[in-house]
PDB file of C-alpha atoms in Angstrom:
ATOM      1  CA  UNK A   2      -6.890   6.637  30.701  1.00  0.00           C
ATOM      2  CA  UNK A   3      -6.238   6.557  27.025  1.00  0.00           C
ATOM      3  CA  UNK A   4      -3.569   9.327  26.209  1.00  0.00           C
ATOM      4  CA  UNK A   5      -3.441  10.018  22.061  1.00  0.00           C
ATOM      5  CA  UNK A   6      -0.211  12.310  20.724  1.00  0.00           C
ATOM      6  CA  UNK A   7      -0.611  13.125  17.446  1.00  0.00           C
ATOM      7  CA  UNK A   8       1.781  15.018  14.598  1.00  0.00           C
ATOM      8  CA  UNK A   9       2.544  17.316  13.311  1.00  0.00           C
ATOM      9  CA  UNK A  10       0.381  20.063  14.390  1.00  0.00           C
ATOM     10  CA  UNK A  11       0.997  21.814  10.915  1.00  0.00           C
ATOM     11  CA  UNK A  12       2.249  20.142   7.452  1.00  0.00           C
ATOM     12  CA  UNK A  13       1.960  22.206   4.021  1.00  0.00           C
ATOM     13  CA  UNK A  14       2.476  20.070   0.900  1.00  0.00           C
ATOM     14  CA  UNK A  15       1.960  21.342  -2.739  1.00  0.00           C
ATOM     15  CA  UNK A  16      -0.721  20.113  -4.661  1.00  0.00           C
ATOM     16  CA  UNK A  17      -0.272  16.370  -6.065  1.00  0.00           C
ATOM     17  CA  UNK A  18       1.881  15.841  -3.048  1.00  0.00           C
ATOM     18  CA  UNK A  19       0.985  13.337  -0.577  1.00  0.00           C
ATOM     19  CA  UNK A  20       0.073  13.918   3.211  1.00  0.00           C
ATOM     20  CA  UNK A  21       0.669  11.693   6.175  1.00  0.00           C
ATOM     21  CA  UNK A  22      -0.082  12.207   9.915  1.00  0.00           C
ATOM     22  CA  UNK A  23       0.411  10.113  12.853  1.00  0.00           C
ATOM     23  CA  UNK A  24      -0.993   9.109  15.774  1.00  0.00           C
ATOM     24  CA  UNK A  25      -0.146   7.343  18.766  1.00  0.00           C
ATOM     25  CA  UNK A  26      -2.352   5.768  21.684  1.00  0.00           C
ATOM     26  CA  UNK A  27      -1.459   4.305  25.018  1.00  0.00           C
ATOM     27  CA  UNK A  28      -4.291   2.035  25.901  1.00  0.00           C
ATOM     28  CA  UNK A  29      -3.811  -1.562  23.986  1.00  0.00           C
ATOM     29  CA  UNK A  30      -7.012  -2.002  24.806  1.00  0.00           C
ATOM     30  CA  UNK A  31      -8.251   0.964  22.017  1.00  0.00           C
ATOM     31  CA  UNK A  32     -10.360  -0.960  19.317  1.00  0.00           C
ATOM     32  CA  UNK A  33     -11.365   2.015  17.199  1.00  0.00           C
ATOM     33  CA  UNK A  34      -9.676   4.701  15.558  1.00  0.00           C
ATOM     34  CA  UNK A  35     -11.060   7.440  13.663  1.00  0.00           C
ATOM     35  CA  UNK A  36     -10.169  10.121  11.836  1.00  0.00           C
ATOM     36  CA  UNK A  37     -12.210  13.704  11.381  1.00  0.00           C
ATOM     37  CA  UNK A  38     -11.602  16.573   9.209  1.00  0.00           C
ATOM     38  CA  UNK A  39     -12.650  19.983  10.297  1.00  0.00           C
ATOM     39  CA  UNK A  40     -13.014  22.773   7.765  1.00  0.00           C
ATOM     40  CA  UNK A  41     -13.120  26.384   9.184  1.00  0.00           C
ATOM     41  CA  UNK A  42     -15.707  27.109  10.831  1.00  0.00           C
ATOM     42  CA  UNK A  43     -17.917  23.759  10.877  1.00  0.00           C
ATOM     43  CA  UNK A  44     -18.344  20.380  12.885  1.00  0.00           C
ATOM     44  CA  UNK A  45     -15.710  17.832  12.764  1.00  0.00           C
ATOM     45  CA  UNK A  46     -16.807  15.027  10.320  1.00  0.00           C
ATOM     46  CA  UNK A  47     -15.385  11.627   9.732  1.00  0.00           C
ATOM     47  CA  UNK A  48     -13.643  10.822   7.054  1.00  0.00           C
ATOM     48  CA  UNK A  49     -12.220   7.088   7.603  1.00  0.00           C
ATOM     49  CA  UNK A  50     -11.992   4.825  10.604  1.00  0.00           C
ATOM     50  CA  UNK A  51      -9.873   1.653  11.280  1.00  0.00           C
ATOM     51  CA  UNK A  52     -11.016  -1.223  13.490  1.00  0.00           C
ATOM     52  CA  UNK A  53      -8.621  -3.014  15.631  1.00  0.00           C
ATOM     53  CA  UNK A  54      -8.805  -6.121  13.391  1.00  0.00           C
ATOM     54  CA  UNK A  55      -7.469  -4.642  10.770  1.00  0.00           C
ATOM     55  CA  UNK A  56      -4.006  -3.389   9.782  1.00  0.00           C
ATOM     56  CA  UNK A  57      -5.343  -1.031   6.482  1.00  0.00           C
ATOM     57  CA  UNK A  58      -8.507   0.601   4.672  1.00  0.00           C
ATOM     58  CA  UNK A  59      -8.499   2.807   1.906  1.00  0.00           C
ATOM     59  CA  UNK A  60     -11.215   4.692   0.773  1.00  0.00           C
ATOM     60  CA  UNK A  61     -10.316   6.513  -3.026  1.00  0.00           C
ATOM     61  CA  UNK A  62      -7.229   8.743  -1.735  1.00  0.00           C
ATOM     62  CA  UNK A  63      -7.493   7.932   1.777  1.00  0.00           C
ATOM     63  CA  UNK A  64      -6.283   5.168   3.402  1.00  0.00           C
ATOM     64  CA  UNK A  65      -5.044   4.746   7.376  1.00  0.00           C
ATOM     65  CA  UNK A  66      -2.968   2.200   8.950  1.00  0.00           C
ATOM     66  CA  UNK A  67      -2.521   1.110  12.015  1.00  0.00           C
ATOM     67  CA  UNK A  68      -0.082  -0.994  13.759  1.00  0.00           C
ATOM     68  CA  UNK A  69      -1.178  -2.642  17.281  1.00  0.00           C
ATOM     69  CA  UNK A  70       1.665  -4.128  18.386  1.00  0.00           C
ATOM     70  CA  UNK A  71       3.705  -0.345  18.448  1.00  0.00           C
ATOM     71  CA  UNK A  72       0.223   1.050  19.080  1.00  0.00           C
ATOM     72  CA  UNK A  73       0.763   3.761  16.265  1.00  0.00           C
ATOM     73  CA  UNK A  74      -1.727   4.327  13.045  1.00  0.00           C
ATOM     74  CA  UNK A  75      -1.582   6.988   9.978  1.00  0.00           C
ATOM     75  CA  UNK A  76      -3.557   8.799   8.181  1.00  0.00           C
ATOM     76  CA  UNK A  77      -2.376   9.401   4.267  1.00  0.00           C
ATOM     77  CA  UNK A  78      -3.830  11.553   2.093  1.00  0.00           C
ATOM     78  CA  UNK A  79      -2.706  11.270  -1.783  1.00  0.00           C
ATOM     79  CA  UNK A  80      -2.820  13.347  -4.464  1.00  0.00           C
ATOM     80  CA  UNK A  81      -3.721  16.172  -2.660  1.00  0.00           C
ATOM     81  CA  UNK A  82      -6.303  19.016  -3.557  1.00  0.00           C
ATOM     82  CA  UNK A  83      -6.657  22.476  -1.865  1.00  0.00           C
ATOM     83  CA  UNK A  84     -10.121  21.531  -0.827  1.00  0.00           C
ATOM     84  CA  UNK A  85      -8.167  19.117   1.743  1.00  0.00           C
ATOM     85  CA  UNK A  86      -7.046  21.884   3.671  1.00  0.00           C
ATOM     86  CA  UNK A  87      -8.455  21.454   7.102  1.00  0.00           C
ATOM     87  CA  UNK A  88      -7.834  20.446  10.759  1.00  0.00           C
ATOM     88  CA  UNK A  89      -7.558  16.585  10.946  1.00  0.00           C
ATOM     89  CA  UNK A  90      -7.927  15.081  14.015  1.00  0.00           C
ATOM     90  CA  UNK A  91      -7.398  11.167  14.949  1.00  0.00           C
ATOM     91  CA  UNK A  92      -9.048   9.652  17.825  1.00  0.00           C
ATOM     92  CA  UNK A  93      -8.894   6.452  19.748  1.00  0.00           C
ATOM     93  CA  UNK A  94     -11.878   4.170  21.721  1.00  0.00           C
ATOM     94  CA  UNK A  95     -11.832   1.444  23.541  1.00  0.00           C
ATOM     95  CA  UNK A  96     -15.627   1.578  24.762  1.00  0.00           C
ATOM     96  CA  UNK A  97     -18.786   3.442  23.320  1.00  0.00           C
ATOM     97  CA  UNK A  98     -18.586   6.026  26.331  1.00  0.00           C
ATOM     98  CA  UNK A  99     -15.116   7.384  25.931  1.00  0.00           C
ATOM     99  CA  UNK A 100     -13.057   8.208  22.747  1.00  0.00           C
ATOM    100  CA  UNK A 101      -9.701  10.550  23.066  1.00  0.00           C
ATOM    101  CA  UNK A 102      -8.544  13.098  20.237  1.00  0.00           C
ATOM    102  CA  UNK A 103      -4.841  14.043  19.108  1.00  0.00           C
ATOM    103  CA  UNK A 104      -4.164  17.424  18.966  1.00  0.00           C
ATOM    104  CA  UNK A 105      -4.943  17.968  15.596  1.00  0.00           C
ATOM    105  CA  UNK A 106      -3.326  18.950  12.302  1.00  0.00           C
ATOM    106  CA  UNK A 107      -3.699  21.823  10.118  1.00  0.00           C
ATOM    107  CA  UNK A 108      -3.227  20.995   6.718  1.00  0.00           C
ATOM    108  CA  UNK A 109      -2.314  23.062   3.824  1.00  0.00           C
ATOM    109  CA  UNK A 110      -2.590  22.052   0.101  1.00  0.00           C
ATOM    110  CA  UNK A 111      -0.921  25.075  -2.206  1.00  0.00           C
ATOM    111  CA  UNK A 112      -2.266  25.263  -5.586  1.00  0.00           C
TER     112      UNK A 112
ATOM    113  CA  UNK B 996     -25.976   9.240   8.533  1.00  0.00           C
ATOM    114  CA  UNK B 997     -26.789  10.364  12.549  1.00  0.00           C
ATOM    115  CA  UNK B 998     -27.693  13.962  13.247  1.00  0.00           C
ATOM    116  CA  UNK B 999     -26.531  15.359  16.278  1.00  0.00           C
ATOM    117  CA  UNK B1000     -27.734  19.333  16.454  1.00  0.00           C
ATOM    118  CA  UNK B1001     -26.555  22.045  18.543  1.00  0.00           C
ATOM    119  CA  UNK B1002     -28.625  25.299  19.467  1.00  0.00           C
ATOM    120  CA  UNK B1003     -27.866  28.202  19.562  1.00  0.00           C
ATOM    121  CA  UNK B1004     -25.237  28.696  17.132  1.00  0.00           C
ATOM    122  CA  UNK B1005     -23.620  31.443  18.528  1.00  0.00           C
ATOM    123  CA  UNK B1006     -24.669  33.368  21.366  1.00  0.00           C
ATOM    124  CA  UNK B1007     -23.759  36.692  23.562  1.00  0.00           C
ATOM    125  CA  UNK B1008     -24.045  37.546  26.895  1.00  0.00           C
ATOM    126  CA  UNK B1009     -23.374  39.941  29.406  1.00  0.00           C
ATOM    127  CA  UNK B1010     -20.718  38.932  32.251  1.00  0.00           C
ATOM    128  CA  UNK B1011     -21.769  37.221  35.146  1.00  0.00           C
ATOM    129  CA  UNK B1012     -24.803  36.171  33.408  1.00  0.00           C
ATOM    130  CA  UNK B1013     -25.780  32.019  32.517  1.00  0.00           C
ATOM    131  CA  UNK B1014     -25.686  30.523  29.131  1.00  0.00           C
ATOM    132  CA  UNK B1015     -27.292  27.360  28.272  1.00  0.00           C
ATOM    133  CA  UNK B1016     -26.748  25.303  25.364  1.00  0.00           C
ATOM    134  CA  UNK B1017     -28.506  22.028  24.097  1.00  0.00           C
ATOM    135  CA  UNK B1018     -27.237  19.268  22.104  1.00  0.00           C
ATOM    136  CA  UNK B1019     -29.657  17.064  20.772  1.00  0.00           C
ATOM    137  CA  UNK B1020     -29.565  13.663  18.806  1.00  0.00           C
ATOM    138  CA  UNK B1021     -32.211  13.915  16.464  1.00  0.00           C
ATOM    139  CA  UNK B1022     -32.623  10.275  15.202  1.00  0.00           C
ATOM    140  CA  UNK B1023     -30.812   7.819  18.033  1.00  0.00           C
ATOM    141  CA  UNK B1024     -30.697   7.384  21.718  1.00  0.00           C
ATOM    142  CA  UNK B1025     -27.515   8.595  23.214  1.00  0.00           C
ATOM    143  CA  UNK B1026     -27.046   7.177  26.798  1.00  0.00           C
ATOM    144  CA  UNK B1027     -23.858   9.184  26.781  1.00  0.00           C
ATOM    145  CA  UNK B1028     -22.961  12.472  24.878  1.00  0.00           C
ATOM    146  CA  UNK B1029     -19.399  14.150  25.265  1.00  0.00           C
ATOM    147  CA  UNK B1030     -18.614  18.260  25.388  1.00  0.00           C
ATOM    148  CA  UNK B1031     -15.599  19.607  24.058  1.00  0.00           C
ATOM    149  CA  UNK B1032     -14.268  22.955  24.157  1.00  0.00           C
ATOM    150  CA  UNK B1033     -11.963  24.318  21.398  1.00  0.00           C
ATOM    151  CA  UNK B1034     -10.104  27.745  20.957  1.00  0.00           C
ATOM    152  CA  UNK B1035      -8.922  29.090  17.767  1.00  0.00           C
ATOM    153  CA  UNK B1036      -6.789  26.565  15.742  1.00  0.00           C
ATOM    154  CA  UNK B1037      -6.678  24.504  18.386  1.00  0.00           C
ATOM    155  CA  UNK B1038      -7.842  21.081  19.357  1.00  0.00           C
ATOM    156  CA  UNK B1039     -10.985  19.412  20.614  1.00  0.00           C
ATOM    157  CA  UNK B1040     -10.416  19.692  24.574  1.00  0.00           C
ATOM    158  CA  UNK B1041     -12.768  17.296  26.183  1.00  0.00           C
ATOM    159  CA  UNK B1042     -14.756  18.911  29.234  1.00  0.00           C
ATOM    160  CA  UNK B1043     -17.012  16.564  30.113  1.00  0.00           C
ATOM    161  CA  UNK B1044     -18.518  12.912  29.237  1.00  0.00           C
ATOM    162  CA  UNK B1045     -22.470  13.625  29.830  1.00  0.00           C
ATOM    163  CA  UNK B1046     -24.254  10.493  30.858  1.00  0.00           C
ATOM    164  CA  UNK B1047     -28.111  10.026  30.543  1.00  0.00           C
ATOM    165  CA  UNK B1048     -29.766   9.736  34.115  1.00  0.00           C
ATOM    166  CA  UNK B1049     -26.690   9.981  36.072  1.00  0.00           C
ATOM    167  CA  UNK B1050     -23.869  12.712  36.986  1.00  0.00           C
ATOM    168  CA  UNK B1051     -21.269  13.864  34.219  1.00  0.00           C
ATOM    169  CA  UNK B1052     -17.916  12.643  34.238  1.00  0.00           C
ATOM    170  CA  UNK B1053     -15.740  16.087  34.592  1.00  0.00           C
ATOM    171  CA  UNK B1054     -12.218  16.004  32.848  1.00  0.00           C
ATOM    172  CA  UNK B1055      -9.376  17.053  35.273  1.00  0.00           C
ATOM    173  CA  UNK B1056      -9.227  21.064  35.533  1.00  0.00           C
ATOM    174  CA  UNK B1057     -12.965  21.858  34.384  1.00  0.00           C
ATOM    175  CA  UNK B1058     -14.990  22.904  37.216  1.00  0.00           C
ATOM    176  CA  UNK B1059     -18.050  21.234  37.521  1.00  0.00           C
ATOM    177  CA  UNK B1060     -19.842  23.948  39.109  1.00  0.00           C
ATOM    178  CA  UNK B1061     -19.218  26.175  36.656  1.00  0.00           C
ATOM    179  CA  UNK B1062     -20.274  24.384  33.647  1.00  0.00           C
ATOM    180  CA  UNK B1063     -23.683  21.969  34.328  1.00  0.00           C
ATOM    181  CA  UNK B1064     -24.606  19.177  32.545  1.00  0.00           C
ATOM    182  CA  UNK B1065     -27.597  17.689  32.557  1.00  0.00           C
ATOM    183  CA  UNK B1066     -28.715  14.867  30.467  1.00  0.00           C
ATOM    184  CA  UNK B1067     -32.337  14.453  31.188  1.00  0.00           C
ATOM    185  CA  UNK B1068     -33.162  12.056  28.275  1.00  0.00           C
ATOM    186  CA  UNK B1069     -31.579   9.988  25.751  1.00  0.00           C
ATOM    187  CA  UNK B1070     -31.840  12.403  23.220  1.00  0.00           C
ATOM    188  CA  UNK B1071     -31.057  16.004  24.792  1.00  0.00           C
ATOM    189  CA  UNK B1072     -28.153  17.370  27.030  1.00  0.00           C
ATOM    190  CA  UNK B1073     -27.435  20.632  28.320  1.00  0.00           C
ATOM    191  CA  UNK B1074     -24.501  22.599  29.169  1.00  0.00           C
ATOM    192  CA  UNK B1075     -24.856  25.730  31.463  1.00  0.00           C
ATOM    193  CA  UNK B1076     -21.977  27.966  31.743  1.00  0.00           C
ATOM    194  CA  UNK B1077     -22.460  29.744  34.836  1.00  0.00           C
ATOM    195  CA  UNK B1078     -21.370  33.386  35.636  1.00  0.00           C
ATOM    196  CA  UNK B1079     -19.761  33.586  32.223  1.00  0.00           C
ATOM    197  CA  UNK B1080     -16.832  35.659  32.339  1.00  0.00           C
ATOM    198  CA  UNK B1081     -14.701  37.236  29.380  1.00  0.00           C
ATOM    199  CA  UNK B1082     -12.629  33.993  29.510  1.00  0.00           C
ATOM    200  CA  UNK B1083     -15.520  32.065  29.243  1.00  0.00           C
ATOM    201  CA  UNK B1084     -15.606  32.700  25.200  1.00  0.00           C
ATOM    202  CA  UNK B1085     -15.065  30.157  23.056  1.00  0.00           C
ATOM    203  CA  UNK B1086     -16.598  27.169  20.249  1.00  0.00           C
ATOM    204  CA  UNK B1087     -17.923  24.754  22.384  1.00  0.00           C
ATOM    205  CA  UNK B1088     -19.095  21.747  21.135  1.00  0.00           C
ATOM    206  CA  UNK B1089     -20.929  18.260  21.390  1.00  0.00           C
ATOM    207  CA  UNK B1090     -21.050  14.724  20.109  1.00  0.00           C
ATOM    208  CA  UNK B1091     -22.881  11.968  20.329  1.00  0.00           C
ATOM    209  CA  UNK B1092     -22.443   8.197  19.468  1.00  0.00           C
ATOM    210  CA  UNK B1093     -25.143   5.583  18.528  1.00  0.00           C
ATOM    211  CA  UNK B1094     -25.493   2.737  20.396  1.00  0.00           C
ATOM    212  CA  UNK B1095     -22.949  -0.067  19.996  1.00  0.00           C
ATOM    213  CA  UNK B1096     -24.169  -2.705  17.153  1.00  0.00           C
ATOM    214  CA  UNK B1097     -23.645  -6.298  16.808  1.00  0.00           C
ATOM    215  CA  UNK B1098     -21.922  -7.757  14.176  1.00  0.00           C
ATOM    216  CA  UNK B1099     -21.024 -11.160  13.632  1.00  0.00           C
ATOM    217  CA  UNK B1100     -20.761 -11.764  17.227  1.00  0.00           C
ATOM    218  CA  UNK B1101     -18.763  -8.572  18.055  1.00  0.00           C
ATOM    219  CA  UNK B1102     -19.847  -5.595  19.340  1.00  0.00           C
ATOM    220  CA  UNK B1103     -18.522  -2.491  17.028  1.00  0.00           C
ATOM    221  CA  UNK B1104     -18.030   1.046  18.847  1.00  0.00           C
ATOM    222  CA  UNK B1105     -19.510   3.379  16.167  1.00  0.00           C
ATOM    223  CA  UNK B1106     -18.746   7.014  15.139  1.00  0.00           C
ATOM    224  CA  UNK B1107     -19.020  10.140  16.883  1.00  0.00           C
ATOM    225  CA  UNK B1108     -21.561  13.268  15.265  1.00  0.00           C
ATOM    226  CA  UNK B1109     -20.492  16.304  16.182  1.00  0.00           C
ATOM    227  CA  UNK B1110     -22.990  19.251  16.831  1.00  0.00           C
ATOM    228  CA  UNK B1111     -23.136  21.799  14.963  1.00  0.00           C
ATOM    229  CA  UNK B1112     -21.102  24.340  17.629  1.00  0.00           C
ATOM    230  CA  UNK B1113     -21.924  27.018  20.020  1.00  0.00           C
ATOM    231  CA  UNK B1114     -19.329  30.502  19.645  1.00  0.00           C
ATOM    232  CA  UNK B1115     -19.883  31.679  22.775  1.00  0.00           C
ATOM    233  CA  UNK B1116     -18.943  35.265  23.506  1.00  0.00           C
ATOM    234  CA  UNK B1117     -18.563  36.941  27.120  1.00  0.00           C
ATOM    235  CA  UNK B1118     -18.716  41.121  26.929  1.00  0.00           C
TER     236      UNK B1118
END
């Protein structure tokens, strides 16, 4: 089954400072990859996701890339606020019925 | 975008009692909802892949008597923890995924909602 590693499990930038997280996945077959932020105490929501046909999306001061061939993909976060703080988890799916998530990372923005 | 809603929110019981929570997708079929568990600042531990009509898939190390699914219909599944015990406690927590849509000839996977999670705790 699909196996995703994900790090670092903590990262603390200062504000204006850019974040980046990676993921890894071990089934080539994986054709979607989201990620999810999770503030304290609430549901995970998504935030951007990356289709296998693709190699990069950005959305304002998000953007994830992902690299098939070393099945790896990122998640970076510029110009960071303290309302980014949060768990972020990636995720990988190959079918509708199954999606895997990394272990997460906690994310700290100082002021 | 898709609402997936969880009930109850938080809930207390007595040890050795049952606990049942529902996760419901308020405005799309499901044929297949998924339950995580997940303990303070930790991650989303996958317990179960609940499948609409048929038995749940149980993740390696979660015992299946102990924590019942049932997905009746394509918009409601249930987990039961039975005989909760102390250890029992926890945020556990369901999603749900749309159906698959076509698009120019491909079929596209869509997201996962999340429920709104259930803090379960044993005394």
């Amino acid at each position: 089954g699909e196996n995703v590693e994900q790090h670092p499990s903590t990262l603390s930038v200062q504000e204006g400072d850019s974040a980046v997280i990676k993921c890894t996945y071990s089934d080539s077959a994986s054709n979607y990859f989201p990620w999810y932020k999770q503030e304290l105490g609430k549901r995970p929501q998504l935030i951007i996701d990356i289709r296998s046909n693709v190699g990069e999306k950005k959305d304002q001061r998000i953007a994830v890339t992902l690299n098939k061939t070393a099945k790896h993909f990122s998640l970076h976060i510029t110009e960071t606020q303290p309302e980014d703080s949060a768990v972020y988890f990636c995720a990988a799916s190959r079918r509708n019925n199954d999606m895997r998530f990394g272990a997460g990372t906690r994310l700290t923005v100082k002021p | 975008g898709a609402v997936v809603s969880q009930h109850p929110s938080w809930v207390i019981c007595k040890s050795g009692t049952s606990v049942k929570i529902e996760c419901r997708s308020l405005d799309f079929q499901a044929t297949t909802m998924f339950w995580y568990r997940q303990f303070p600042k930790q991650s989303l531990m996958l317990m179960a892949t609940s499948n609409e009509g048929s038995k749940a898939t149980y993740e390696q190390g979660v015992e299946k008597d102990k924590f019942l699914i049932n997905h009746a219909s394509l918009t409601l599944s249930t987990l039961t923890v039975t005989s909760a015990h102390p250890e029992d406690s926890s945020f556990y927590i369901c999603s749900a995924r749309p159906p698959p849509v076509a698009t120019g000839g491909r079929i596209m996977n869509t997201e996962a909602f999340f429920g709104q999670g259930t803090r379960l705790t044993v005394v």
